[in-house]
Amino acid sequence: MLLANEARLERWERKVEWPLTALAVVFLAAYAWQVLDDHGTMHFVLEIVLWLVWGVFAADFVTRITLAQNKLKFLKTHIFDLLAVVLPMVRQLRVLRLITVITLLNKKFQHKIRQRVGIYVAGVTVIVVFCASLAVLDAERHAENASITTFGDALWWTLTTMSTVGYGDHYPVTGEGRLVAGLLMVGGIALLGVITGTIASWLVEKLRGVEEAELETAQELRNLRAEIAELRKELNARSGG
């Protein structure tokens, strides 16, 4: 029974992998449109799209926990997914829905880390920077005494915060903006750690491959020398005969 349930869970995750990835892209595009076009006529429609997509994410999480045999273990290992689904129900925390987008896109492409480390690192960095810029702009733009009022301000603040430079010329003044800042600080450090670890792992793998190739070449040379020695012996024997 346990194996059957786990197999069903794996089949479900494989089945919805691409659709959820596509919805994550749709969600990000709709959210970006809504934030960058603050007073656009499509604002209400985009809000409906965002909530519908988030509803699909929530339904997927409920389905996965239903199929999981050990539900407590599933919750412990997917606590981030749970928070990303539950917390955005609070209006002040709606930007946390972007965590779901980042998580889904990362899951889709992380299996190619070692094969395409440069593309992966660049892709994750761009997604995090873009999402954080949108989130902090959405939170700060209409606040009193706000210093982050344009996407350019938000992008500059994100880059300085993520790189731990922190010039202080732009900073969040709202609770939601400070939450984004805290997550970005922690996420930036974690991302740098992942990047460093990934590059180190990739280099170790490459060096191991070179070492194995050198050992194989050395073994082939030894075999060749042995064959040459045998041929010399045969030639000497025939010459002596």
Short mmCIF file of C-alpha atoms in Angstrom, two decimals:
data_model
loop_
_atom_site.label_atom_id
_atom_site.label_comp_id
_atom_site.label_asym_id
_atom_site.label_seq_id
_atom_site.Cartn_x
_atom_site.Cartn_y
_atom_site.Cartn_z
CA MET A 1 0.00 0.00 0.00
CA LEU A 2 2.85 2.36 0.93
CA LEU A 3 4.69 1.76 -2.33
CA ALA A 4 1.46 2.15 -4.31
CA ASN A 5 0.73 5.55 -2.75
CA GLU A 6 4.27 6.77 -3.27
CA ALA A 7 4.10 5.62 -6.89
CA ARG A 8 0.84 7.53 -7.36
CA LEU A 9 2.44 10.63 -5.86
CA GLU A 10 5.42 10.36 -8.21
CA ARG A 11 3.12 9.88 -11.22
CA TRP A 12 1.09 12.92 -10.20
CA GLU A 13 4.21 15.09 -9.80
CA ARG A 14 5.51 13.99 -13.20
CA LYS A 15 2.11 14.60 -14.78
CA VAL A 16 1.69 18.16 -13.49
CA GLU A 17 5.34 19.22 -13.74
CA TRP A 18 5.09 21.00 -17.09
CA PRO A 19 1.59 22.47 -16.58
CA LEU A 20 2.59 23.95 -13.21
CA THR A 21 5.80 25.35 -14.71
CA ALA A 22 3.76 27.00 -17.47
CA LEU A 23 1.34 28.42 -14.89
CA ALA A 24 4.28 29.75 -12.89
CA VAL A 25 5.41 31.69 -15.95
CA VAL A 26 1.84 32.95 -16.50
CA PHE A 27 1.63 34.02 -12.86
CA LEU A 28 4.93 35.89 -13.04
CA ALA A 29 3.94 37.64 -16.27
CA ALA A 30 0.53 38.67 -14.88
CA TYR A 31 2.02 39.89 -11.62
CA ALA A 32 4.71 41.87 -13.44
CA TRP A 33 2.09 43.44 -15.72
CA GLN A 34 -0.07 44.39 -12.76
CA VAL A 35 2.80 45.96 -10.80
CA LEU A 36 4.43 47.81 -13.69
CA ASP A 37 1.08 49.08 -15.03
CA ASP A 38 -0.26 50.18 -11.67
CA HIS A 39 -3.31 52.09 -12.88
CA GLY A 40 -4.03 50.02 -15.99
CA THR A 41 -7.52 48.96 -17.00
CA MET A 42 -6.49 45.30 -16.79
CA HIS A 43 -5.68 45.46 -13.08
CA PHE A 44 -8.85 43.67 -11.92
CA VAL A 45 -8.60 40.98 -14.62
CA LEU A 46 -4.95 40.35 -13.76
CA GLU A 47 -5.86 40.03 -10.09
CA ILE A 48 -8.40 37.32 -10.98
CA VAL A 49 -5.78 35.51 -13.05
CA LEU A 50 -3.32 35.64 -10.15
CA TRP A 51 -5.78 34.19 -7.70
CA LEU A 52 -6.90 31.47 -10.13
CA VAL A 53 -3.31 30.36 -10.72
CA TRP A 54 -2.58 30.48 -7.01
CA GLY A 55 -5.69 28.34 -6.50
CA VAL A 56 -4.23 25.71 -8.85
CA PHE A 57 -0.98 25.75 -6.85
CA ALA A 58 -2.97 25.27 -3.65
CA ALA A 59 -4.99 22.42 -5.19
CA ASP A 60 -1.77 20.74 -6.30
CA PHE A 61 -0.37 20.95 -2.77
CA VAL A 62 -3.57 19.46 -1.31
CA THR A 63 -3.47 16.66 -3.87
CA ARG A 64 0.15 15.84 -3.12
CA ILE A 65 -0.38 15.73 0.63
CA THR A 66 -3.46 13.55 0.08
CA LEU A 67 -1.46 11.07 -2.00
CA ALA A 68 1.49 11.06 0.42
CA GLN A 69 1.46 8.05 2.73
CA ASN A 70 3.37 9.76 5.55
CA LYS A 71 1.66 13.13 5.66
CA LEU A 72 3.63 14.47 8.63
CA LYS A 73 6.91 13.70 6.88
CA PHE A 74 5.57 15.31 3.71
CA LEU A 75 4.71 18.51 5.60
CA LYS A 76 8.14 18.60 7.25
CA THR A 77 9.90 18.23 3.91
CA HIS A 78 7.57 20.68 2.09
CA ILE A 79 7.12 23.36 4.75
CA PHE A 80 8.22 26.04 2.30
CA ASP A 81 5.51 25.00 -0.16
CA LEU A 82 2.92 25.07 2.62
CA LEU A 83 3.86 28.60 3.70
CA ALA A 84 3.83 29.80 0.09
CA VAL A 85 0.26 28.51 -0.27
CA VAL A 86 -1.16 29.59 3.10
CA LEU A 87 0.49 32.95 3.88
CA PRO A 88 -0.56 34.81 0.70
CA MET A 89 -4.18 34.51 1.87
CA VAL A 90 -3.26 37.47 4.08
CA ARG A 91 -3.42 40.59 1.90
CA GLN A 92 -0.24 42.06 3.38
CA LEU A 93 1.70 38.93 2.49
CA ARG A 94 0.44 38.36 -1.04
CA VAL A 95 3.90 38.96 -2.53
CA LEU A 96 4.91 35.64 -0.98
CA ARG A 97 3.03 33.96 -3.84
CA LEU A 98 6.18 34.67 -5.84
CA ILE A 99 7.97 32.12 -3.67
CA THR A 100 5.83 29.43 -5.29
CA VAL A 101 6.90 30.65 -8.74
CA ILE A 102 10.59 30.62 -7.83
CA THR A 103 10.28 27.18 -6.24
CA LEU A 104 8.50 25.66 -9.23
CA LEU A 105 10.92 27.08 -11.79
CA ASN A 106 13.88 25.98 -9.69
CA LYS A 107 12.54 22.43 -9.35
CA LYS A 108 12.08 22.21 -13.10
CA PHE A 109 15.62 23.16 -14.01
CA GLN A 110 17.74 22.20 -11.02
CA HIS A 111 18.43 18.69 -12.38
CA LYS A 112 20.55 20.35 -15.06
CA ILE A 113 22.79 22.15 -12.57
CA ARG A 114 26.01 20.32 -13.31
CA GLN A 115 25.50 20.06 -17.03
CA ARG A 116 24.78 23.78 -17.48
CA VAL A 117 25.94 25.45 -14.30
CA GLY A 118 26.38 28.87 -15.91
CA ILE A 119 22.87 28.95 -17.38
CA TYR A 120 21.32 27.70 -14.13
CA VAL A 121 23.10 30.23 -11.92
CA ALA A 122 22.32 33.12 -14.26
CA GLY A 123 18.67 32.03 -14.60
CA VAL A 124 18.04 31.70 -10.86
CA THR A 125 19.73 35.03 -10.16
CA VAL A 126 17.66 36.85 -12.78
CA ILE A 127 14.40 35.32 -11.50
CA VAL A 128 15.15 36.19 -7.86
CA VAL A 129 16.21 39.75 -8.71
CA PHE A 130 13.17 40.34 -10.92
CA CYS A 131 10.69 38.88 -8.44
CA ALA A 132 12.18 40.75 -5.48
CA SER A 133 12.12 44.03 -7.42
CA LEU A 134 8.46 43.56 -8.31
CA ALA A 135 7.56 42.56 -4.76
CA VAL A 136 9.25 45.50 -3.06
CA LEU A 137 7.85 47.96 -5.61
CA ASP A 138 4.35 46.55 -5.08
CA ALA A 139 4.75 46.94 -1.32
CA GLU A 140 6.44 50.33 -1.19
CA ARG A 141 5.24 52.43 -4.10
CA HIS A 142 2.20 54.03 -2.41
CA ALA A 143 3.59 54.20 1.12
CA GLU A 144 4.20 57.51 2.87
CA ASN A 145 7.84 58.66 2.69
CA ALA A 146 8.63 55.80 0.33
CA SER A 147 12.04 55.92 -1.37
CA ILE A 148 11.27 53.04 -3.74
CA THR A 149 8.68 54.37 -6.16
CA THR A 150 9.84 53.15 -9.58
CA PHE A 151 11.00 49.83 -10.96
CA GLY A 152 14.46 51.32 -11.45
CA ASP A 153 14.61 52.17 -7.74
CA ALA A 154 13.40 48.67 -6.87
CA LEU A 155 15.93 47.00 -9.16
CA TRP A 156 18.81 49.06 -7.75
CA TRP A 157 17.71 48.33 -4.18
CA THR A 158 17.47 44.60 -4.92
CA LEU A 159 20.95 44.44 -6.44
CA THR A 160 22.57 46.34 -3.54
CA THR A 161 20.69 44.32 -0.93
CA MET A 162 21.31 40.94 -2.53
CA SER A 163 25.01 41.65 -2.94
CA THR A 164 25.15 42.84 0.73
CA VAL A 165 26.47 46.25 -0.38
CA GLY A 166 23.48 48.21 0.96
CA TYR A 167 24.14 51.84 0.00
CA GLY A 168 21.11 52.99 1.96
CA ASP A 169 19.89 55.43 -0.68
CA HIS A 170 16.75 53.30 -1.08
CA TYR A 171 15.13 51.29 1.70
CA PRO A 172 11.72 49.81 2.53
CA VAL A 173 9.45 51.60 5.01
CA THR A 174 6.48 49.20 5.11
CA GLY A 175 6.22 45.92 6.97
CA GLU A 176 5.65 44.02 3.75
CA GLY A 177 8.65 45.69 2.12
CA ARG A 178 10.84 44.83 5.09
CA LEU A 179 9.63 41.24 4.91
CA VAL A 180 10.73 41.14 1.26
CA ALA A 181 14.06 42.64 2.32
CA GLY A 182 14.57 40.00 5.00
CA LEU A 183 13.74 37.18 2.62
CA LEU A 184 16.03 38.68 -0.01
CA MET A 185 18.91 38.94 2.45
CA VAL A 186 18.53 35.33 3.55
CA GLY A 187 17.84 34.19 -0.01
CA GLY A 188 20.81 36.12 -1.35
CA ILE A 189 23.17 34.48 1.10
CA ALA A 190 21.63 31.07 0.39
CA LEU A 191 21.87 31.65 -3.36
CA LEU A 192 25.53 32.60 -3.10
CA GLY A 193 26.10 29.44 -1.07
CA VAL A 194 24.29 27.32 -3.65
CA ILE A 195 26.24 28.95 -6.46
CA THR A 196 29.55 28.37 -4.67
CA GLY A 197 28.66 24.77 -3.82
CA THR A 198 27.41 24.06 -7.32
CA ILE A 199 30.52 25.45 -8.96
CA ALA A 200 32.72 23.54 -6.51
CA SER A 201 30.81 20.31 -7.17
CA TRP A 202 31.04 20.88 -10.93
CA LEU A 203 34.78 21.53 -10.73
CA VAL A 204 35.36 18.45 -8.57
CA GLU A 205 33.41 16.36 -11.07
CA LYS A 206 35.42 17.76 -13.97
CA LEU A 207 38.72 17.22 -12.16
CA ARG A 208 37.69 13.69 -11.27
CA GLY A 209 36.91 13.07 -14.92
CA VAL A 210 40.34 14.39 -15.93
CA GLU A 211 41.99 12.26 -13.28
CA GLU A 212 40.15 9.16 -14.44
CA ALA A 213 41.09 9.92 -18.05
CA GLU A 214 44.74 10.30 -17.03
CA LEU A 215 44.63 6.99 -15.14
CA GLU A 216 43.04 5.30 -18.14
CA THR A 217 45.68 6.78 -20.45
CA ALA A 218 48.46 5.65 -18.09
CA GLN A 219 47.00 2.13 -18.04
CA GLU A 220 46.85 2.07 -21.83
CA LEU A 221 50.49 3.18 -21.99
CA ARG A 222 51.50 0.39 -19.62
CA ASN A 223 49.59 -2.12 -21.71
CA LEU A 224 51.24 -0.79 -24.86
CA ARG A 225 54.70 -1.04 -23.32
CA ALA A 226 53.97 -4.57 -22.22
CA GLU A 227 52.90 -5.47 -25.76
CA ILE A 228 56.03 -3.86 -27.20
CA ALA A 229 58.17 -5.80 -24.72
CA GLU A 230 56.47 -9.04 -25.75
CA LEU A 231 57.05 -8.24 -29.43
CA ARG A 232 60.73 -7.58 -28.76
CA LYS A 233 61.05 -10.88 -26.98
CA GLU A 234 59.47 -12.68 -29.91
CA LEU A 235 61.74 -10.86 -32.39
CA ASN A 236 64.82 -11.62 -30.32
CA ALA A 237 63.81 -15.25 -30.02
CA ARG A 238 63.32 -15.56 -33.77
CA SER A 239 66.60 -13.78 -34.46
CA GLY A 240 68.42 -16.07 -32.07
CA GLY A 241 66.78 -19.11 -33.63
#
